[in-house]
PDB file of C-alpha atoms and ligand atoms in Angstrom:
ATOM      1  CA  MET A   1      -9.363 -13.786  14.086  1.00 61.00           C
ATOM      2  CA  SER A   2      -9.952 -17.328  15.398  1.00 70.00           C
ATOM      3  CA  LYS A   3      -8.838 -19.198  18.501  1.00 81.00           C
ATOM      4  CA  ILE A   4      -8.213 -22.913  18.126  1.00 87.00           C
ATOM      5  CA  ARG A   5      -7.572 -25.439  20.877  1.00 93.00           C
ATOM      6  CA  ILE A   6      -4.522 -27.505  19.986  1.00 95.00           C
ATOM      7  CA  CYS A   7      -3.601 -29.754  22.915  1.00 96.00           C
ATOM      8  CA  ASN A   8      -2.875 -30.108  26.615  1.00 96.00           C
ATOM      9  CA  THR A   9       0.478 -28.787  27.864  1.00 97.00           C
ATOM     10  CA  ALA A  10       1.222 -32.248  29.328  1.00 96.00           C
ATOM     11  CA  GLU A  11       1.395 -33.657  25.774  1.00 97.00           C
ATOM     12  CA  ILE A  12       4.443 -31.568  24.874  1.00 97.00           C
ATOM     13  CA  PRO A  13       7.747 -32.929  26.200  1.00 96.00           C
ATOM     14  CA  SER A  14       9.928 -30.515  28.128  1.00 96.00           C
ATOM     15  CA  ASN A  15      12.101 -28.701  25.561  1.00 97.00           C
ATOM     16  CA  GLY A  16      10.472 -30.873  22.921  1.00 97.00           C
ATOM     17  CA  MET A  17       7.939 -30.449  20.146  1.00 98.00           C
ATOM     18  CA  LYS A  18       4.909 -32.116  18.596  1.00 97.00           C
ATOM     19  CA  GLU A  19       2.809 -31.617  15.494  1.00 96.00           C
ATOM     20  CA  TYR A  20      -0.982 -31.308  15.286  1.00 95.00           C
ATOM     21  CA  ASP A  21      -3.554 -31.048  12.503  1.00 89.00           C
ATOM     22  CA  THR A  22      -6.483 -28.773  13.239  1.00 81.00           C
ATOM     23  CA  GLU A  23      -9.994 -29.350  11.918  1.00 72.00           C
ATOM     24  CA  GLY A  24      -9.566 -26.344   9.657  1.00 63.00           C
ATOM     25  CA  GLY A  25      -6.660 -28.023   7.884  1.00 66.00           C
ATOM     26  CA  LEU A  26      -3.889 -26.153   9.667  1.00 73.00           C
ATOM     27  CA  LYS A  27      -0.702 -28.060  10.508  1.00 85.00           C
ATOM     28  CA  VAL A  28       0.769 -26.637  13.688  1.00 93.00           C
ATOM     29  CA  LEU A  29       4.041 -27.338  15.436  1.00 97.00           C
ATOM     30  CA  ILE A  30       3.961 -26.758  19.205  1.00 98.00           C
ATOM     31  CA  ALA A  31       7.326 -26.456  20.927  1.00 98.00           C
ATOM     32  CA  ASN A  32       8.221 -26.030  24.568  1.00 98.00           C
ATOM     33  CA  ALA A  33      11.178 -24.012  25.863  1.00 97.00           C
ATOM     34  CA  GLY A  34      11.292 -23.799  29.640  1.00 94.00           C
ATOM     35  CA  ASP A  35       7.991 -22.284  30.798  1.00 93.00           C
ATOM     36  CA  THR A  36       6.962 -21.080  27.365  1.00 97.00           C
ATOM     37  CA  TYR A  37       5.123 -22.685  24.467  1.00 98.00           C
ATOM     38  CA  TYR A  38       5.497 -21.626  20.851  1.00 97.00           C
ATOM     39  CA  ALA A  39       3.440 -22.415  17.775  1.00 96.00           C
ATOM     40  CA  TYR A  40       4.681 -22.429  14.190  1.00 94.00           C
ATOM     41  CA  GLN A  41       3.687 -23.677  10.774  1.00 90.00           C
ATOM     42  CA  GLY A  42       3.971 -27.470  10.748  1.00 92.00           C
ATOM     43  CA  LEU A  43       5.582 -27.782   7.318  1.00 89.00           C
ATOM     44  CA  CYS A  44       9.033 -26.540   6.388  1.00 93.00           C
ATOM     45  CA  PRO A  45       8.793 -23.375   4.248  1.00 86.00           C
ATOM     46  CA  HIS A  46      11.371 -24.906   1.905  1.00 90.00           C
ATOM     47  CA  GLN A  47       9.642 -28.128   0.866  1.00 87.00           C
ATOM     48  CA  GLU A  48       6.847 -30.398   2.023  1.00 80.00           C
ATOM     49  CA  VAL A  49       8.578 -31.774   5.106  1.00 92.00           C
ATOM     50  CA  CYS A  50       7.166 -32.034   8.624  1.00 95.00           C
ATOM     51  CA  LEU A  51       9.236 -29.905  10.957  1.00 97.00           C
ATOM     52  CA  ALA A  52       8.326 -32.218  13.857  1.00 96.00           C
ATOM     53  CA  GLU A  53      10.573 -34.836  12.228  1.00 97.00           C
ATOM     54  CA  GLY A  54      13.519 -32.463  12.533  1.00 97.00           C
ATOM     55  CA  TYR A  55      15.777 -31.676  15.460  1.00 97.00           C
ATOM     56  CA  TYR A  56      15.070 -29.346  18.345  1.00 97.00           C
ATOM     57  CA  ASP A  57      17.360 -28.662  21.288  1.00 96.00           C
ATOM     58  CA  GLY A  58      15.096 -26.333  23.235  1.00 95.00           C
ATOM     59  CA  ALA A  59      16.404 -23.245  21.452  1.00 97.00           C
ATOM     60  CA  VAL A  60      16.984 -23.931  17.760  1.00 98.00           C
ATOM     61  CA  LEU A  61      14.734 -25.895  15.412  1.00 98.00           C
ATOM     62  CA  THR A  62      16.435 -27.672  12.509  1.00 98.00           C
ATOM     63  CA  CYS A  63      14.683 -29.211   9.501  1.00 97.00           C
ATOM     64  CA  HIS A  64      16.252 -32.640   8.970  1.00 97.00           C
ATOM     65  CA  GLN A  65      15.994 -32.432   5.187  1.00 96.00           C
ATOM     66  CA  HIS A  66      18.325 -29.572   4.240  1.00 96.00           C
ATOM     67  CA  LEU A  67      19.197 -28.304   7.718  1.00 97.00           C
ATOM     68  CA  TRP A  68      17.505 -24.918   7.607  1.00 97.00           C
ATOM     69  CA  GLN A  69      17.399 -23.574  11.174  1.00 98.00           C
ATOM     70  CA  TRP A  70      15.224 -21.158  13.140  1.00 98.00           C
ATOM     71  CA  ASP A  71      15.235 -19.510  16.565  1.00 97.00           C
ATOM     72  CA  ILE A  72      12.324 -21.042  18.480  1.00 97.00           C
ATOM     73  CA  THR A  73      11.504 -17.811  20.314  1.00 96.00           C
ATOM     74  CA  THR A  74      11.081 -15.693  17.164  1.00 95.00           C
ATOM     75  CA  GLY A  75      10.937 -18.027  14.164  1.00 94.00           C
ATOM     76  CA  LYS A  76      13.776 -16.041  12.604  1.00 93.00           C
ATOM     77  CA  GLU A  77      16.427 -17.747  10.510  1.00 95.00           C
ATOM     78  CA  VAL A  78      19.581 -18.966  12.271  1.00 96.00           C
ATOM     79  CA  GLY A  79      22.834 -19.619  10.404  1.00 93.00           C
ATOM     80  CA  THR A  80      23.350 -19.237   6.673  1.00 93.00           C
ATOM     81  CA  LEU A  81      21.105 -21.899   5.123  1.00 95.00           C
ATOM     82  CA  ALA A  82      17.528 -20.871   5.924  1.00 94.00           C
ATOM     83  CA  GLU A  83      16.132 -18.351   3.446  1.00 90.00           C
ATOM     84  CA  VAL A  84      12.847 -17.405   5.105  1.00 86.00           C
ATOM     85  CA  PRO A  85      11.513 -17.182   8.669  1.00 89.00           C
ATOM     86  CA  LEU A  86       8.864 -19.520  10.043  1.00 90.00           C
ATOM     87  CA  GLU A  87       5.288 -18.386  10.309  1.00 82.00           C
ATOM     88  CA  LYS A  88       4.627 -17.898  13.995  1.00 87.00           C
ATOM     89  CA  TYR A  89       1.192 -18.119  15.632  1.00 87.00           C
ATOM     90  CA  GLU A  90       0.111 -16.422  18.830  1.00 88.00           C
ATOM     91  CA  VAL A  91      -0.197 -18.938  21.692  1.00 95.00           C
ATOM     92  CA  GLN A  92      -2.506 -18.680  24.684  1.00 95.00           C
ATOM     93  CA  VAL A  93      -2.296 -21.148  27.577  1.00 97.00           C
ATOM     94  CA  GLU A  94      -5.424 -21.446  29.720  1.00 96.00           C
ATOM     95  CA  ASP A  95      -5.840 -24.038  32.485  1.00 95.00           C
ATOM     96  CA  GLY A  96      -3.200 -26.261  30.955  1.00 95.00           C
ATOM     97  CA  GLU A  97      -4.707 -26.089  27.458  1.00 97.00           C
ATOM     98  CA  ILE A  98      -2.800 -24.637  24.528  1.00 97.00           C
ATOM     99  CA  PHE A  99      -4.690 -22.442  22.063  1.00 94.00           C
ATOM    100  CA  VAL A 100      -3.463 -20.859  18.867  1.00 91.00           C
ATOM    101  CA  VAL A 101      -4.870 -17.503  17.852  1.00 84.00           C
ATOM    102  CA  GLN A 102      -4.921 -16.980  14.122  1.00 71.00           C
ATOM    103  CA  SER A 103      -5.176 -13.556  12.557  1.00 70.00           C
ATOM    104  CA  SER A 104      -6.824 -13.133   9.183  1.00 74.00           C
ATOM    105  CA  ALA A 105      -4.641 -14.050   6.196  1.00 81.00           C
ATOM    106  CA  LEU A 106      -5.476 -10.595   4.852  1.00 84.00           C
ATOM    107  CA  LYS A 107      -3.258  -9.057   7.511  1.00 80.00           C
ATOM    108  CA  ALA A 108      -0.421 -11.351   6.476  1.00 78.00           C
ATOM    109  CA  ALA A 109      -0.857 -10.606   2.771  1.00 87.00           C
ATOM    110  CA  GLN A 110       2.058  -8.607   1.407  1.00 84.00           C
ATOM    111  CA  LEU A 111      -0.212  -7.165  -1.269  1.00 90.00           C
ATOM    112  CA  PHE A 112      -2.384  -5.497   1.372  1.00 91.00           C
ATOM    113  CA  MET A 113       0.235  -4.730   4.022  1.00 87.00           C
ATOM    114  CA  ASP A 114       0.129  -0.931   3.426  1.00 89.00           C
ATOM    115  CA  VAL A 115      -3.655  -0.692   3.284  1.00 92.00           C
ATOM    116  CA  SER A 116      -5.367   1.493   5.918  1.00 92.00           C
ATOM    117  CA  ASP A 117      -7.161  -0.270   8.772  1.00 87.00           C
ATOM    118  CA  ASP A 118     -10.561   0.917   7.514  1.00 89.00           C
ATOM    119  CA  THR A 119     -10.032  -0.477   4.039  1.00 91.00           C
ATOM    120  CA  LEU A 120      -8.576  -3.693   5.428  1.00 88.00           C
ATOM    121  CA  GLN A 121     -11.701  -4.096   7.496  1.00 84.00           C
ATOM    122  CA  ARG A 122     -13.821  -3.515   4.411  1.00 88.00           C
ATOM    123  CA  LEU A 123     -11.856  -6.140   2.498  1.00 89.00           C
ATOM    124  CA  ASP A 124     -12.199  -8.525   5.438  1.00 83.00           C
ATOM    125  CA  LEU A 125     -15.988  -8.209   5.184  1.00 81.00           C
ATOM    126  CA  LEU A 126     -15.835  -8.962   1.462  1.00 87.00           C
ATOM    127  CA  ALA A 127     -13.717 -12.083   1.934  1.00 86.00           C
ATOM    128  CA  ARG A 128     -15.346 -15.509   1.853  1.00 87.00           C
ATOM    129  CA  ARG A 129     -13.477 -18.279   3.660  1.00 85.00           C
ATOM    130  CA  GLU A 130     -13.423 -21.514   1.650  1.00 89.00           C
ATOM    131  CA  LYS A 131     -12.061 -24.964   2.419  1.00 89.00           C
ATOM    132  CA  TYR A 132     -10.719 -27.328  -0.223  1.00 91.00           C
ATOM    133  CA  GLY A 133      -9.690 -30.935   0.280  1.00 90.00           C
ATOM    134  CA  SER A 134      -6.687 -32.573  -1.358  1.00 89.00           C
ATOM    135  CA  GLY A 135      -7.187 -32.462  -5.148  1.00 91.00           C
ATOM    136  CA  GLY A 136      -9.885 -29.775  -4.971  1.00 94.00           C
ATOM    137  CA  VAL A 137      -9.817 -27.502  -8.029  1.00 94.00           C
ATOM    138  CA  LEU A 138     -10.041 -23.785  -7.283  1.00 94.00           C
ATOM    139  CA  TYR A 139     -10.097 -22.824 -10.947  1.00 94.00           C
ATOM    140  CA  ASN A 140      -9.279 -24.242 -14.337  1.00 91.00           C
ATOM    141  CA  ILE A 141      -7.606 -22.859 -17.443  1.00 91.00           C
ATOM    142  CA  GLY A 142     -10.230 -20.807 -19.299  1.00 91.00           C
ATOM    143  CA  ASP A 143     -12.365 -20.065 -16.230  1.00 94.00           C
ATOM    144  CA  PRO A 144     -13.411 -16.439 -15.668  1.00 93.00           C
ATOM    145  CA  THR A 145     -11.066 -14.353 -13.536  1.00 94.00           C
ATOM    146  CA  ASP A 146     -13.709 -13.026 -11.165  1.00 93.00           C
ATOM    147  CA  ASP A 147     -11.996 -13.609  -7.817  1.00 95.00           C
ATOM    148  CA  LEU A 148      -8.586 -13.432  -6.229  1.00 94.00           C
ATOM    149  CA  TYR A 149      -7.433 -15.723  -3.424  1.00 95.00           C
ATOM    150  CA  ILE A 150      -5.317 -15.467  -0.309  1.00 93.00           C
ATOM    151  CA  LEU A 151      -3.894 -18.613   1.240  1.00 91.00           C
ATOM    152  CA  GLU A 152      -4.748 -19.012   4.902  1.00 86.00           C
ATOM    153  CA  SER A 153      -3.429 -22.535   5.374  1.00 82.00           C
ATOM    154  CA  GLY A 154      -2.494 -25.518   3.258  1.00 84.00           C
ATOM    155  CA  ARG A 155      -0.862 -25.590  -0.164  1.00 86.00           C
ATOM    156  CA  VAL A 156      -1.969 -24.821  -3.696  1.00 90.00           C
ATOM    157  CA  GLU A 157      -0.316 -25.996  -6.911  1.00 88.00           C
ATOM    158  CA  PHE A 158      -0.479 -24.279 -10.325  1.00 86.00           C
ATOM    159  CA  LEU A 159      -0.442 -26.088 -13.655  1.00 84.00           C
ATOM    160  CA  ILE A 160      -0.147 -24.432 -17.054  1.00 80.00           C
ATOM    161  CA  GLY A 161       0.042 -25.555 -20.686  1.00 73.00           C
ATOM    162  CA  ARG A 162      -2.713 -26.543 -23.104  1.00 67.00           C
ATOM    163  CA  ASP A 163      -3.752 -29.593 -21.129  1.00 67.00           C
ATOM    164  CA  GLY A 164      -3.016 -27.996 -17.747  1.00 62.00           C
ATOM    165  CA  THR A 165      -0.374 -30.503 -16.714  1.00 69.00           C
ATOM    166  CA  SER A 166       2.891 -28.524 -16.662  1.00 72.00           C
ATOM    167  CA  PRO A 167       3.855 -27.562 -13.104  1.00 70.00           C
ATOM    168  CA  ALA A 168       4.172 -23.805 -12.553  1.00 69.00           C
ATOM    169  CA  GLY A 169       5.047 -23.770  -8.864  1.00 71.00           C
ATOM    170  CA  PHE A 170       2.912 -23.650  -5.751  1.00 68.00           C
ATOM    171  CA  VAL A 171       2.028 -21.354  -2.876  1.00 73.00           C
ATOM    172  CA  LEU A 172       2.579 -22.393   0.692  1.00 68.00           C
ATOM    173  CA  ARG A 173       2.887 -19.366   2.910  1.00 73.00           C
ATOM    174  CA  LYS A 174      -0.021 -17.790   4.683  1.00 74.00           C
ATOM    175  CA  GLY A 175      -0.918 -14.491   3.041  1.00 83.00           C
ATOM    176  CA  GLU A 176       0.254 -15.420  -0.463  1.00 87.00           C
ATOM    177  CA  VAL A 177      -2.087 -13.903  -3.024  1.00 90.00           C
ATOM    178  CA  PHE A 178      -2.956 -15.542  -6.329  1.00 89.00           C
ATOM    179  CA  GLY A 179      -5.621 -15.313  -8.981  1.00 91.00           C
ATOM    180  CA  TRP A 180      -4.659 -11.623  -9.143  1.00 89.00           C
ATOM    181  CA  ALA A 181      -5.806 -11.394 -12.774  1.00 90.00           C
ATOM    182  CA  ALA A 182      -9.136 -10.507 -11.104  1.00 93.00           C
ATOM    183  CA  LEU A 183      -7.639  -7.056 -10.452  1.00 93.00           C
ATOM    184  CA  LEU A 184      -6.474  -6.496 -14.029  1.00 91.00           C
ATOM    185  CA  GLU A 185      -8.216  -5.202 -17.133  1.00 89.00           C
ATOM    186  CA  ASN A 186      -8.557  -7.416 -20.215  1.00 85.00           C
ATOM    187  CA  GLN A 187      -7.492 -10.572 -18.367  1.00 86.00           C
ATOM    188  CA  GLU A 188     -10.798 -12.364 -18.504  1.00 88.00           C
ATOM    189  CA  ARG A 189      -9.743 -16.027 -18.531  1.00 92.00           C
ATOM    190  CA  ARG A 190      -7.454 -18.075 -16.336  1.00 90.00           C
ATOM    191  CA  ILE A 191      -4.234 -19.259 -17.937  1.00 87.00           C
ATOM    192  CA  ALA A 192      -3.350 -21.639 -15.096  1.00 87.00           C
ATOM    193  CA  LYS A 193      -5.139 -24.359 -13.166  1.00 89.00           C
ATOM    194  CA  ALA A 194      -5.042 -24.056  -9.363  1.00 91.00           C
ATOM    195  CA  THR A 195      -5.456 -27.193  -7.242  1.00 92.00           C
ATOM    196  CA  SER A 196      -5.335 -27.718  -3.514  1.00 92.00           C
ATOM    197  CA  LEU A 197      -2.582 -30.224  -2.670  1.00 87.00           C
ATOM    198  CA  GLU A 198      -3.810 -30.850   0.861  1.00 85.00           C
ATOM    199  CA  ASP A 199      -6.619 -29.579   3.097  1.00 84.00           C
ATOM    200  CA  SER A 200      -6.403 -25.841   2.461  1.00 87.00           C
ATOM    201  CA  VAL A 201      -8.267 -22.779   3.641  1.00 87.00           C
ATOM    202  CA  LEU A 202      -8.513 -19.734   1.393  1.00 91.00           C
ATOM    203  CA  LEU A 203      -9.920 -16.253   1.520  1.00 92.00           C
ATOM    204  CA  ARG A 204     -11.712 -15.455  -1.711  1.00 93.00           C
ATOM    205  CA  LEU A 205     -12.376 -11.861  -2.741  1.00 93.00           C
ATOM    206  CA  ASN A 206     -14.364 -10.671  -5.700  1.00 93.00           C
ATOM    207  CA  GLY A 207     -12.038  -8.617  -7.934  1.00 94.00           C
ATOM    208  CA  GLU A 208     -14.552  -5.873  -8.772  1.00 93.00           C
ATOM    209  CA  ALA A 209     -15.630  -5.399  -5.174  1.00 92.00           C
ATOM    210  CA  THR A 210     -11.970  -5.273  -4.110  1.00 94.00           C
ATOM    211  CA  LEU A 211     -11.210  -2.613  -6.724  1.00 94.00           C
ATOM    212  CA  LYS A 212     -14.205  -0.567  -5.564  1.00 93.00           C
ATOM    213  CA  ALA A 213     -12.992  -0.715  -1.960  1.00 92.00           C
ATOM    214  CA  LEU A 214      -9.550   0.420  -3.112  1.00 94.00           C
ATOM    215  CA  GLU A 215     -10.979   3.226  -5.277  1.00 93.00           C
ATOM    216  CA  SER A 216     -12.635   4.730  -2.233  1.00 93.00           C
ATOM    217  CA  ASP A 217      -9.230   4.911  -0.508  1.00 94.00           C
ATOM    218  CA  PRO A 218      -6.873   6.119  -3.272  1.00 95.00           C
ATOM    219  CA  VAL A 219      -3.746   6.122  -1.101  1.00 95.00           C
ATOM    220  CA  SER A 220      -4.219   2.468  -0.166  1.00 94.00           C
ATOM    221  CA  GLY A 221      -5.262   1.676  -3.730  1.00 95.00           C
ATOM    222  CA  TYR A 222      -2.077   3.202  -5.141  1.00 95.00           C
ATOM    223  CA  LEU A 223       0.100   1.234  -2.713  1.00 94.00           C
ATOM    224  CA  VAL A 224      -1.685  -2.030  -3.561  1.00 94.00           C
ATOM    225  CA  MET A 225      -1.250  -1.408  -7.295  1.00 94.00           C
ATOM    226  CA  ARG A 226       2.454  -0.744  -6.819  1.00 93.00           C
ATOM    227  CA  LYS A 227       2.823  -4.024  -4.952  1.00 91.00           C
ATOM    228  CA  LEU A 228       0.727  -5.806  -7.564  1.00 91.00           C
ATOM    229  CA  SER A 229       2.953  -4.597 -10.404  1.00 91.00           C
ATOM    230  CA  THR A 230       5.997  -5.959  -8.558  1.00 88.00           C
ATOM    231  CA  LEU A 231       4.201  -9.278  -8.024  1.00 83.00           C
ATOM    232  CA  ILE A 232       3.271  -9.538 -11.697  1.00 83.00           C
ATOM    233  CA  THR A 233       6.772  -8.701 -12.871  1.00 84.00           C
ATOM    234  CA  ARG A 234       8.212 -11.361 -10.591  1.00 76.00           C
ATOM    235  CA  HIS A 235       5.789 -14.079 -11.662  1.00 72.00           C
ATOM    236  CA  LEU A 236       5.827 -13.275 -15.347  1.00 70.00           C
ATOM    237  CA  GLY A 237       9.592 -13.452 -15.221  1.00 64.00           C
ATOM    238  CA  SER A 238       9.385 -16.976 -13.873  1.00 60.00           C
ATOM    239  CA  GLN A 239       6.154 -18.893 -14.182  1.00 55.00           C
ATOM    240  CA  GLY A 240       3.314 -16.898 -15.680  1.00 49.00           C
ATOM    241  CA  GLU A 241       0.029 -15.785 -14.126  1.00 49.00           C
ATOM    242  CA  LYS A 242      -1.153 -17.358 -10.892  1.00 53.00           C
TER     243      LYS A 242
HETATM  244  S1  FES B 301      12.788 -29.229   3.310  1.00 51.32           S
HETATM  245 FE1  FES B 301      13.278 -28.244   5.162  1.00 51.32          FE
HETATM  246  S2  FES B 301      15.167 -27.348   4.762  1.00 51.32           S
HETATM  247 FE2  FES B 301      14.630 -28.234   2.871  1.00 51.32          FE
END
């Protein structure tokens, strides 16, 4: 859990919005509605578009690119176009300063959402937080599959093919897990290249240590493996291992 100062309340127009980049590489949109301030992911969950360039009427936020819309109080989709909600951050206002409180990406990870609090805490202790700049390579084709990753902020692209140049999608949402071959048997080498497309922050967990933590809590372990099999089926059906 981390608390980051974003700006002064006076910087945000009444019923308006503004975008900020934090030192940790997080793009945050701060919006005002009456007496309340809200914080959301700065980039549209559809494509790489700054939401601050969109439209906001004090209640509904609209991305100018393909007109996806969200309720500013909840981040939930409005209308029929938007396909996913916005990632919302907890806001604290103290003496006219706006802070964003970020929970660990582990808590947001779908793969670990059913894990008991004790095991989640254990995994949290195992996780190393790493920062990558634009173009930073997390792993290459042929590298060992020792670790899995959880995106905390930023964006990661995957390339496949012999020369590692064929696009295989990207991850953008906080809590997305990749490099999950680290949890599988007989998957010793990476078959995709993962590159940070912008300043990104990742949680990195050793696969063996994660499996050990899950073995000591079989109920959580079973639920994670069920989720993992769904994840693999979905990705293999479309793009291959991430
Ligand atoms: S890029 Fe925002 S709706 Fe498509």
